[in-house]
mmCIF file of N, CA and C in Angstrom:
data_model
loop_
_atom_site.group_PDB
_atom_site.id
_atom_site.type_symbol
_atom_site.label_atom_id
_atom_site.label_comp_id
_atom_site.label_asym_id
_atom_site.label_seq_id
_atom_site.Cartn_x
_atom_site.Cartn_y
_atom_site.Cartn_z
ATOM 1 N N UNK A 1 19.644 -14.454 13.342
ATOM 2 C CA UNK A 1 19.902 -14.022 12.012
ATOM 3 C C UNK A 1 19.575 -15.102 10.986
ATOM 4 N N UNK A 2 18.971 -16.194 11.406
ATOM 5 C CA UNK A 2 18.601 -17.276 10.508
ATOM 6 C C UNK A 2 17.480 -16.910 9.598
ATOM 7 N N UNK A 3 17.364 -17.609 8.486
ATOM 8 C CA UNK A 3 16.359 -17.343 7.463
ATOM 9 C C UNK A 3 15.198 -18.363 7.674
ATOM 10 N N UNK A 4 13.999 -17.886 7.934
ATOM 11 C CA UNK A 4 12.838 -18.798 8.109
ATOM 12 C C UNK A 4 12.404 -19.368 6.754
ATOM 13 N N UNK A 5 11.567 -20.424 6.805
ATOM 14 C CA UNK A 5 11.149 -20.969 5.493
ATOM 15 C C UNK A 5 10.364 -19.886 4.752
ATOM 16 N N UNK A 6 10.333 -20.052 3.429
ATOM 17 C CA UNK A 6 9.780 -18.949 2.622
ATOM 18 C C UNK A 6 9.261 -19.508 1.302
ATOM 19 N N UNK A 7 8.476 -18.668 0.656
ATOM 20 C CA UNK A 7 8.059 -18.912 -0.724
ATOM 21 C C UNK A 7 8.689 -17.797 -1.556
ATOM 22 N N UNK A 8 9.009 -18.065 -2.798
ATOM 23 C CA UNK A 8 9.621 -17.032 -3.657
ATOM 24 C C UNK A 8 8.850 -15.664 -3.643
ATOM 25 N N UNK A 9 7.506 -15.741 -3.566
ATOM 26 C CA UNK A 9 6.704 -14.534 -3.533
ATOM 27 C C UNK A 9 6.973 -13.658 -2.394
ATOM 28 N N UNK A 10 7.575 -14.207 -1.300
ATOM 29 C CA UNK A 10 7.816 -13.411 -0.073
ATOM 30 C C UNK A 10 9.294 -12.943 0.094
ATOM 31 N N UNK A 11 10.136 -13.431 -0.767
ATOM 32 C CA UNK A 11 11.576 -13.134 -0.590
ATOM 33 C C UNK A 11 11.932 -11.658 -0.611
ATOM 34 N N UNK A 12 11.222 -10.863 -1.445
ATOM 35 C CA UNK A 12 11.609 -9.454 -1.619
ATOM 36 C C UNK A 12 11.181 -8.607 -0.435
ATOM 37 N N UNK A 13 10.357 -9.175 0.484
ATOM 38 C CA UNK A 13 9.929 -8.429 1.693
ATOM 39 C C UNK A 13 10.988 -8.334 2.700
ATOM 40 N N UNK A 14 10.807 -7.374 3.679
ATOM 41 C CA UNK A 14 11.713 -7.317 4.804
ATOM 42 C C UNK A 14 11.600 -8.629 5.577
ATOM 43 N N UNK A 15 12.751 -8.968 6.159
ATOM 44 C CA UNK A 15 12.823 -10.284 6.871
ATOM 45 C C UNK A 15 11.697 -10.485 7.871
ATOM 46 N N UNK A 16 11.324 -9.399 8.582
ATOM 47 C CA UNK A 16 10.265 -9.513 9.610
ATOM 48 C C UNK A 16 8.910 -9.778 8.988
ATOM 49 N N UNK A 17 8.673 -9.393 7.738
ATOM 50 C CA UNK A 17 7.420 -9.601 7.060
ATOM 51 C C UNK A 17 7.401 -10.976 6.281
ATOM 52 N N UNK A 18 8.491 -11.567 6.096
ATOM 53 C CA UNK A 18 8.585 -12.795 5.302
ATOM 54 C C UNK A 18 7.740 -13.943 5.931
ATOM 55 N N UNK A 19 7.882 -14.172 7.222
ATOM 56 C CA UNK A 19 7.179 -15.289 7.839
ATOM 57 C C UNK A 19 5.677 -15.013 7.822
ATOM 58 N N UNK A 20 5.296 -13.736 7.950
ATOM 59 C CA UNK A 20 3.909 -13.374 7.877
ATOM 60 C C UNK A 20 3.341 -13.722 6.497
ATOM 61 N N UNK A 21 4.105 -13.380 5.455
ATOM 62 C CA UNK A 21 3.732 -13.639 4.073
ATOM 63 C C UNK A 21 3.646 -15.165 3.851
ATOM 64 N N UNK A 22 4.625 -15.858 4.331
ATOM 65 C CA UNK A 22 4.700 -17.298 4.183
ATOM 66 C C UNK A 22 3.434 -17.968 4.841
ATOM 67 N N UNK A 23 3.102 -17.610 6.055
ATOM 68 C CA UNK A 23 1.942 -18.152 6.746
ATOM 69 C C UNK A 23 0.649 -17.738 6.067
ATOM 70 N N UNK A 24 0.611 -16.499 5.502
ATOM 71 C CA UNK A 24 -0.596 -16.033 4.823
ATOM 72 C C UNK A 24 -0.820 -16.844 3.580
ATOM 73 N N UNK A 25 0.226 -17.121 2.804
ATOM 74 C CA UNK A 25 0.056 -17.937 1.601
ATOM 75 C C UNK A 25 -0.390 -19.368 1.920
ATOM 76 N N UNK A 26 0.141 -19.956 2.996
ATOM 77 C CA UNK A 26 -0.289 -21.287 3.417
ATOM 78 C C UNK A 26 -1.770 -21.237 3.812
ATOM 79 N N UNK A 27 -2.118 -20.208 4.610
ATOM 80 C CA UNK A 27 -3.572 -20.062 5.068
ATOM 81 C C UNK A 27 -4.479 -19.942 3.848
ATOM 82 N N UNK A 28 -4.125 -19.160 2.857
ATOM 83 C CA UNK A 28 -4.960 -19.013 1.693
ATOM 84 C C UNK A 28 -5.107 -20.327 0.949
ATOM 85 N N UNK A 29 -4.024 -21.087 0.785
ATOM 86 C CA UNK A 29 -4.100 -22.357 0.151
ATOM 87 C C UNK A 29 -5.001 -23.322 0.889
ATOM 88 N N UNK A 30 -4.856 -23.350 2.242
ATOM 89 C CA UNK A 30 -5.648 -24.251 3.018
ATOM 90 C C UNK A 30 -7.116 -23.889 3.004
ATOM 91 N N UNK A 31 -7.440 -22.611 3.065
ATOM 92 C CA UNK A 31 -8.822 -22.162 3.016
ATOM 93 C C UNK A 31 -9.413 -22.459 1.650
ATOM 94 N N UNK A 32 -8.628 -22.347 0.576
ATOM 95 C CA UNK A 32 -9.146 -22.672 -0.720
ATOM 96 C C UNK A 32 -9.471 -24.137 -0.810
ATOM 97 N N UNK A 33 -8.584 -24.994 -0.267
ATOM 98 C CA UNK A 33 -8.839 -26.445 -0.239
ATOM 99 C C UNK A 33 -10.112 -26.774 0.594
ATOM 100 N N UNK A 34 -10.260 -26.139 1.690
ATOM 101 C CA UNK A 34 -11.469 -26.352 2.523
ATOM 102 C C UNK A 34 -12.722 -25.948 1.745
ATOM 103 N N UNK A 35 -12.673 -24.824 1.104
ATOM 104 C CA UNK A 35 -13.798 -24.370 0.239
ATOM 105 C C UNK A 35 -14.171 -25.334 -0.803
ATOM 106 N N UNK A 36 -13.096 -25.827 -1.499
ATOM 107 C CA UNK A 36 -13.292 -26.749 -2.640
ATOM 108 C C UNK A 36 -13.861 -28.056 -2.151
ATOM 109 N N UNK A 37 -13.579 -28.444 -0.889
ATOM 110 C CA UNK A 37 -14.120 -29.708 -0.380
ATOM 111 C C UNK A 37 -15.635 -29.640 -0.077
ATOM 112 N N UNK A 38 -16.199 -28.489 -0.137
ATOM 113 C CA UNK A 38 -17.645 -28.302 0.107
ATOM 114 C C UNK A 38 -18.094 -29.044 1.330
ATOM 115 N N UNK A 39 -17.374 -28.788 2.464
ATOM 116 C CA UNK A 39 -17.742 -29.381 3.730
ATOM 117 C C UNK A 39 -19.083 -28.807 4.165
ATOM 118 N N UNK A 40 -19.910 -29.723 4.742
ATOM 119 C CA UNK A 40 -21.234 -29.305 5.182
ATOM 120 C C UNK A 40 -21.293 -29.532 6.711
ATOM 121 N N UNK A 41 -21.558 -28.411 7.404
ATOM 122 C CA UNK A 41 -21.642 -28.550 8.897
ATOM 123 C C UNK A 41 -22.983 -29.031 9.324
ATOM 124 N N UNK A 42 -23.010 -29.845 10.389
ATOM 125 C CA UNK A 42 -24.324 -30.322 10.889
ATOM 126 C C UNK A 42 -24.693 -29.491 12.121
ATOM 127 N N UNK A 43 -23.895 -28.469 12.481
ATOM 128 C CA UNK A 43 -24.237 -27.591 13.601
ATOM 129 C C UNK A 43 -23.440 -26.306 13.331
ATOM 130 N N UNK A 44 -23.937 -25.179 13.796
ATOM 131 C CA UNK A 44 -23.202 -23.920 13.601
ATOM 132 C C UNK A 44 -21.893 -23.965 14.368
ATOM 133 N N UNK A 45 -20.893 -23.353 13.797
ATOM 134 C CA UNK A 45 -19.546 -23.402 14.402
ATOM 135 C C UNK A 45 -18.850 -22.053 14.268
ATOM 136 N N UNK A 46 -18.170 -21.618 15.308
ATOM 137 C CA UNK A 46 -17.312 -20.475 15.311
ATOM 138 C C UNK A 46 -16.152 -20.877 16.240
ATOM 139 N N UNK A 47 -15.069 -21.381 15.647
ATOM 140 C CA UNK A 47 -13.965 -21.904 16.424
ATOM 141 C C UNK A 47 -12.690 -21.784 15.635
ATOM 142 N N UNK A 48 -11.598 -22.090 16.275
ATOM 143 C CA UNK A 48 -10.380 -22.144 15.538
ATOM 144 C C UNK A 48 -9.704 -23.524 15.756
ATOM 145 N N UNK A 49 -8.971 -23.956 14.756
ATOM 146 C CA UNK A 49 -8.193 -25.176 14.810
ATOM 147 C C UNK A 49 -6.726 -24.735 14.681
ATOM 148 N N UNK A 50 -5.831 -25.506 15.268
ATOM 149 C CA UNK A 50 -4.470 -25.137 15.255
ATOM 150 C C UNK A 50 -3.666 -26.271 14.585
ATOM 151 N N UNK A 51 -2.977 -25.880 13.555
ATOM 152 C CA UNK A 51 -2.117 -26.863 12.846
ATOM 153 C C UNK A 51 -0.692 -26.626 13.255
ATOM 154 N N UNK A 52 0.027 -27.710 13.531
ATOM 155 C CA UNK A 52 1.485 -27.618 13.760
ATOM 156 C C UNK A 52 2.084 -28.156 12.505
ATOM 157 N N UNK A 53 2.844 -27.328 11.782
ATOM 158 C CA UNK A 53 3.431 -27.745 10.527
ATOM 159 C C UNK A 53 4.954 -27.798 10.626
ATOM 160 N N UNK A 54 5.492 -28.646 9.821
ATOM 161 C CA UNK A 54 6.972 -28.788 9.741
ATOM 162 C C UNK A 54 7.400 -28.509 8.317
ATOM 163 N N UNK A 55 8.382 -27.764 8.132
ATOM 164 C CA UNK A 55 8.999 -27.586 6.834
ATOM 165 C C UNK A 55 10.349 -28.266 6.916
ATOM 166 N N UNK A 56 10.537 -29.349 6.161
ATOM 167 C CA UNK A 56 11.805 -30.083 6.266
ATOM 168 C C UNK A 56 12.935 -29.400 5.497
ATOM 169 N N UNK A 57 14.072 -30.049 5.485
ATOM 170 C CA UNK A 57 15.278 -29.468 4.853
ATOM 171 C C UNK A 57 15.150 -29.310 3.351
ATOM 172 N N UNK A 58 14.160 -30.053 2.762
ATOM 173 C CA UNK A 58 13.918 -29.876 1.309
ATOM 174 C C UNK A 58 12.810 -28.939 1.006
ATOM 175 N N UNK A 59 12.165 -28.362 2.050
ATOM 176 C CA UNK A 59 11.133 -27.426 1.818
ATOM 177 C C UNK A 59 9.696 -28.082 1.750
ATOM 178 N N UNK A 60 9.626 -29.344 2.045
ATOM 179 C CA UNK A 60 8.342 -30.006 2.009
ATOM 180 C C UNK A 60 7.560 -29.688 3.302
ATOM 181 N N UNK A 61 6.333 -29.230 3.138
ATOM 182 C CA UNK A 61 5.495 -28.841 4.329
ATOM 183 C C UNK A 61 4.694 -30.083 4.720
ATOM 184 N N UNK A 62 4.728 -30.454 6.006
ATOM 185 C CA UNK A 62 4.026 -31.615 6.483
ATOM 186 C C UNK A 62 3.244 -31.232 7.744
ATOM 187 N N UNK A 63 2.129 -31.896 7.929
ATOM 188 C CA UNK A 63 1.319 -31.706 9.171
ATOM 189 C C UNK A 63 1.876 -32.594 10.244
ATOM 190 N N UNK A 64 2.198 -31.976 11.372
ATOM 191 C CA UNK A 64 2.776 -32.705 12.514
ATOM 192 C C UNK A 64 1.677 -33.040 13.424
ATOM 193 N N UNK A 65 0.789 -32.071 13.720
ATOM 194 C CA UNK A 65 -0.287 -32.218 14.679
ATOM 195 C C UNK A 65 -1.448 -31.311 14.327
ATOM 196 N N UNK A 66 -2.609 -31.622 14.750
ATOM 197 C CA UNK A 66 -3.783 -30.856 14.474
ATOM 198 C C UNK A 66 -4.669 -30.834 15.694
ATOM 199 N N UNK A 67 -4.883 -29.648 16.244
ATOM 200 C CA UNK A 67 -5.735 -29.478 17.394
ATOM 201 C C UNK A 67 -7.106 -29.017 16.930
ATOM 202 N N UNK A 68 -8.062 -29.953 17.148
ATOM 203 C CA UNK A 68 -9.437 -29.693 16.743
ATOM 204 C C UNK A 68 -10.291 -30.058 17.927
ATOM 205 N N UNK A 69 -11.202 -29.166 18.349
ATOM 206 C CA UNK A 69 -12.057 -29.476 19.467
ATOM 207 C C UNK A 69 -13.085 -30.528 19.063
ATOM 208 N N UNK A 70 -13.615 -31.234 20.041
ATOM 209 C CA UNK A 70 -14.600 -32.252 19.709
ATOM 210 C C UNK A 70 -15.844 -31.664 19.068
ATOM 211 N N UNK A 71 -16.225 -30.441 19.482
ATOM 212 C CA UNK A 71 -17.380 -29.838 18.910
ATOM 213 C C UNK A 71 -17.217 -29.519 17.387
ATOM 214 N N UNK A 72 -16.017 -29.137 17.045
ATOM 215 C CA UNK A 72 -15.659 -28.883 15.614
ATOM 216 C C UNK A 72 -15.693 -30.222 14.864
ATOM 217 N N UNK A 73 -15.089 -31.222 15.435
ATOM 218 C CA UNK A 73 -15.052 -32.536 14.788
ATOM 219 C C UNK A 73 -16.462 -33.089 14.581
ATOM 220 N N UNK A 74 -17.311 -32.876 15.556
ATOM 221 C CA UNK A 74 -18.696 -33.369 15.447
ATOM 222 C C UNK A 74 -19.443 -32.596 14.362
ATOM 223 N N UNK A 75 -19.277 -31.302 14.290
ATOM 224 C CA UNK A 75 -20.011 -30.474 13.335
ATOM 225 C C UNK A 75 -19.462 -30.618 11.926
ATOM 226 N N UNK A 76 -18.162 -30.802 11.782
ATOM 227 C CA UNK A 76 -17.521 -30.973 10.520
ATOM 228 C C UNK A 76 -16.629 -32.259 10.505
ATOM 229 N N UNK A 77 -17.287 -33.429 10.438
ATOM 230 C CA UNK A 77 -16.551 -34.651 10.569
ATOM 231 C C UNK A 77 -15.433 -34.918 9.619
ATOM 232 N N UNK A 78 -15.467 -34.289 8.440
ATOM 233 C CA UNK A 78 -14.372 -34.526 7.443
ATOM 234 C C UNK A 78 -13.297 -33.431 7.409
ATOM 235 N N UNK A 79 -13.404 -32.497 8.369
ATOM 236 C CA UNK A 79 -12.446 -31.434 8.421
ATOM 237 C C UNK A 79 -10.988 -31.875 8.549
ATOM 238 N N UNK A 80 -10.743 -32.756 9.483
ATOM 239 C CA UNK A 80 -9.385 -33.242 9.727
ATOM 240 C C UNK A 80 -8.773 -33.924 8.426
ATOM 241 N N UNK A 81 -9.537 -34.746 7.834
ATOM 242 C CA UNK A 81 -9.068 -35.394 6.569
ATOM 243 C C UNK A 81 -8.823 -34.331 5.458
ATOM 244 N N UNK A 82 -9.729 -33.397 5.400
ATOM 245 C CA UNK A 82 -9.583 -32.314 4.392
ATOM 246 C C UNK A 82 -8.340 -31.524 4.651
ATOM 247 N N UNK A 83 -8.073 -31.145 5.899
ATOM 248 C CA UNK A 83 -6.874 -30.381 6.231
ATOM 249 C C UNK A 83 -5.607 -31.204 5.960
ATOM 250 N N UNK A 84 -5.611 -32.475 6.296
ATOM 251 C CA UNK A 84 -4.478 -33.349 5.982
ATOM 252 C C UNK A 84 -4.150 -33.346 4.476
ATOM 253 N N UNK A 85 -5.190 -33.511 3.685
ATOM 254 C CA UNK A 85 -5.005 -33.527 2.209
ATOM 255 C C UNK A 85 -4.556 -32.177 1.722
ATOM 256 N N UNK A 86 -5.114 -31.093 2.292
ATOM 257 C CA UNK A 86 -4.751 -29.747 1.888
ATOM 258 C C UNK A 86 -3.258 -29.442 2.166
ATOM 259 N N UNK A 87 -2.805 -29.886 3.359
ATOM 260 C CA UNK A 87 -1.415 -29.654 3.678
ATOM 261 C C UNK A 87 -0.485 -30.435 2.724
ATOM 262 N N UNK A 88 -0.903 -31.673 2.424
ATOM 263 C CA UNK A 88 -0.114 -32.501 1.466
ATOM 264 C C UNK A 88 -0.029 -31.845 0.105
ATOM 265 N N UNK A 89 -0.974 -31.017 -0.272
ATOM 266 C CA UNK A 89 -0.966 -30.382 -1.612
ATOM 267 C C UNK A 89 -0.249 -29.016 -1.603
ATOM 268 N N UNK A 90 0.223 -28.601 -0.447
ATOM 269 C CA UNK A 90 0.925 -27.293 -0.433
ATOM 270 C C UNK A 90 2.186 -27.337 -1.282
ATOM 271 N N UNK A 91 2.446 -26.221 -1.989
ATOM 272 C CA UNK A 91 3.664 -26.204 -2.818
ATOM 273 C C UNK A 91 4.960 -26.288 -1.932
ATOM 274 N N UNK A 92 5.999 -26.800 -2.558
ATOM 275 C CA UNK A 92 7.304 -26.885 -1.846
ATOM 276 C C UNK A 92 7.765 -25.500 -1.559
ATOM 277 N N UNK A 93 8.303 -25.305 -0.357
ATOM 278 C CA UNK A 93 8.811 -23.965 0.084
ATOM 279 C C UNK A 93 10.332 -23.986 -0.011
ATOM 280 N N UNK A 94 10.852 -22.788 0.186
ATOM 281 C CA UNK A 94 12.291 -22.625 0.353
ATOM 282 C C UNK A 94 12.558 -22.943 1.829
ATOM 283 N N UNK A 95 13.392 -23.952 2.125
ATOM 284 C CA UNK A 95 13.596 -24.330 3.561
ATOM 285 C C UNK A 95 14.256 -23.249 4.345
ATOM 286 N N UNK A 96 14.129 -23.356 5.683
ATOM 287 C CA UNK A 96 14.818 -22.465 6.606
ATOM 288 C C UNK A 96 16.324 -22.709 6.417
ATOM 289 N N UNK A 97 17.075 -21.619 6.693
ATOM 290 C CA UNK A 97 18.512 -21.708 6.507
ATOM 291 C C UNK A 97 19.230 -21.226 7.802
ATOM 292 N N UNK A 98 20.148 -21.994 8.253
ATOM 293 C CA UNK A 98 20.986 -21.628 9.335
ATOM 294 C C UNK A 98 22.094 -20.783 8.690
ATOM 295 N N UNK A 99 21.934 -19.433 8.719
ATOM 296 C CA UNK A 99 22.794 -18.560 7.938
ATOM 297 C C UNK A 99 24.261 -18.532 8.314
ATOM 298 N N UNK A 100 24.572 -18.817 9.593
ATOM 299 C CA UNK A 100 26.004 -18.714 9.957
ATOM 300 C C UNK A 100 26.803 -19.855 9.377
ATOM 301 N N UNK A 101 26.144 -21.014 8.999
ATOM 302 C CA UNK A 101 26.854 -22.140 8.380
ATOM 303 C C UNK A 101 26.313 -22.411 6.966
ATOM 304 N N UNK A 102 25.205 -21.749 6.598
ATOM 305 C CA UNK A 102 24.696 -21.901 5.262
ATOM 306 C C UNK A 102 24.035 -23.250 4.964
ATOM 307 N N UNK A 103 23.465 -23.858 5.934
ATOM 308 C CA UNK A 103 22.800 -25.161 5.688
ATOM 309 C C UNK A 103 21.302 -25.042 5.920
ATOM 310 N N UNK A 104 20.570 -25.916 5.177
ATOM 311 C CA UNK A 104 19.131 -25.959 5.351
ATOM 312 C C UNK A 104 18.785 -26.695 6.634
ATOM 313 N N UNK A 105 17.766 -26.267 7.339
ATOM 314 C CA UNK A 105 17.330 -26.913 8.522
ATOM 315 C C UNK A 105 15.792 -27.076 8.551
ATOM 316 N N UNK A 106 15.308 -28.072 9.243
ATOM 317 C CA UNK A 106 13.901 -28.278 9.380
ATOM 318 C C UNK A 106 13.384 -27.292 10.452
ATOM 319 N N UNK A 107 12.169 -26.873 10.346
ATOM 320 C CA UNK A 107 11.578 -25.957 11.302
ATOM 321 C C UNK A 107 10.090 -26.292 11.468
ATOM 322 N N UNK A 108 9.580 -25.956 12.633
ATOM 323 C CA UNK A 108 8.118 -26.169 12.895
ATOM 324 C C UNK A 108 7.518 -24.839 13.308
ATOM 325 N N UNK A 109 6.194 -24.677 13.035
ATOM 326 C CA UNK A 109 5.494 -23.533 13.488
ATOM 327 C C UNK A 109 4.019 -23.910 13.604
ATOM 328 N N UNK A 110 3.278 -23.063 14.365
ATOM 329 C CA UNK A 110 1.871 -23.368 14.482
ATOM 330 C C UNK A 110 1.102 -22.321 13.646
ATOM 331 N N UNK A 111 0.015 -22.772 13.177
ATOM 332 C CA UNK A 111 -0.878 -21.905 12.302
ATOM 333 C C UNK A 111 -2.323 -22.085 12.707
ATOM 334 N N UNK A 112 -2.885 -21.058 13.419
ATOM 335 C CA UNK A 112 -4.253 -21.137 13.777
ATOM 336 C C UNK A 112 -5.151 -20.779 12.588
ATOM 337 N N UNK A 113 -6.268 -21.531 12.432
ATOM 338 C CA UNK A 113 -7.173 -21.232 11.324
ATOM 339 C C UNK A 113 -8.609 -21.090 11.925
ATOM 340 N N UNK A 114 -9.230 -19.971 11.613
ATOM 341 C CA UNK A 114 -10.570 -19.676 12.117
ATOM 342 C C UNK A 114 -11.586 -20.436 11.219
ATOM 343 N N UNK A 115 -12.482 -21.213 11.830
ATOM 344 C CA UNK A 115 -13.507 -21.975 11.159
ATOM 345 C C UNK A 115 -14.878 -21.366 11.569
ATOM 346 N N UNK A 116 -15.620 -20.979 10.517
ATOM 347 C CA UNK A 116 -16.926 -20.380 10.775
ATOM 348 C C UNK A 116 -17.888 -21.099 9.763
ATOM 349 N N UNK A 117 -18.946 -21.720 10.319
ATOM 350 C CA UNK A 117 -19.875 -22.418 9.444
ATOM 351 C C UNK A 117 -21.297 -22.360 10.072
ATOM 352 N N UNK A 118 -22.269 -22.335 9.164
ATOM 353 C CA UNK A 118 -23.658 -22.464 9.599
ATOM 354 C C UNK A 118 -24.110 -23.909 9.298
ATOM 355 N N UNK A 119 -25.025 -24.366 10.085
ATOM 356 C CA UNK A 119 -25.556 -25.714 9.811
ATOM 357 C C UNK A 119 -26.346 -25.740 8.537
ATOM 358 N N UNK A 120 -26.227 -26.856 7.836
ATOM 359 C CA UNK A 120 -27.045 -26.987 6.588
ATOM 360 C C UNK A 120 -28.467 -27.230 6.918
ATOM 361 N N UNK A 121 -29.338 -26.743 6.108
ATOM 362 C CA UNK A 121 -30.788 -26.860 6.368
ATOM 363 C C UNK A 121 -31.303 -28.207 5.875
#
């Protein structure tokens, strides 16, 4: 019955949909940051990267771990740095709450992101 981390835009939704909304907002922000970085692939790519994120007791979102295959790293050498910066720019969230005692708690979750790119000519 605990409350997962959230953004105000997701609070009005049913509890089961809130985490979906939260992850969707994070994904949109990250994809926007990747687009703005104008990364140029040196080989075609169709893969996913997995981010392990932590939302601390204050609602600050941090990158804990990043799973990127070597082929993705080779094709997009600046992707990891771009994702680290993008996560650092995420807005503060409402932290997870242990509802039976009413305290904020840190929580972690994984977020897969699909990367699709064509090599630059």
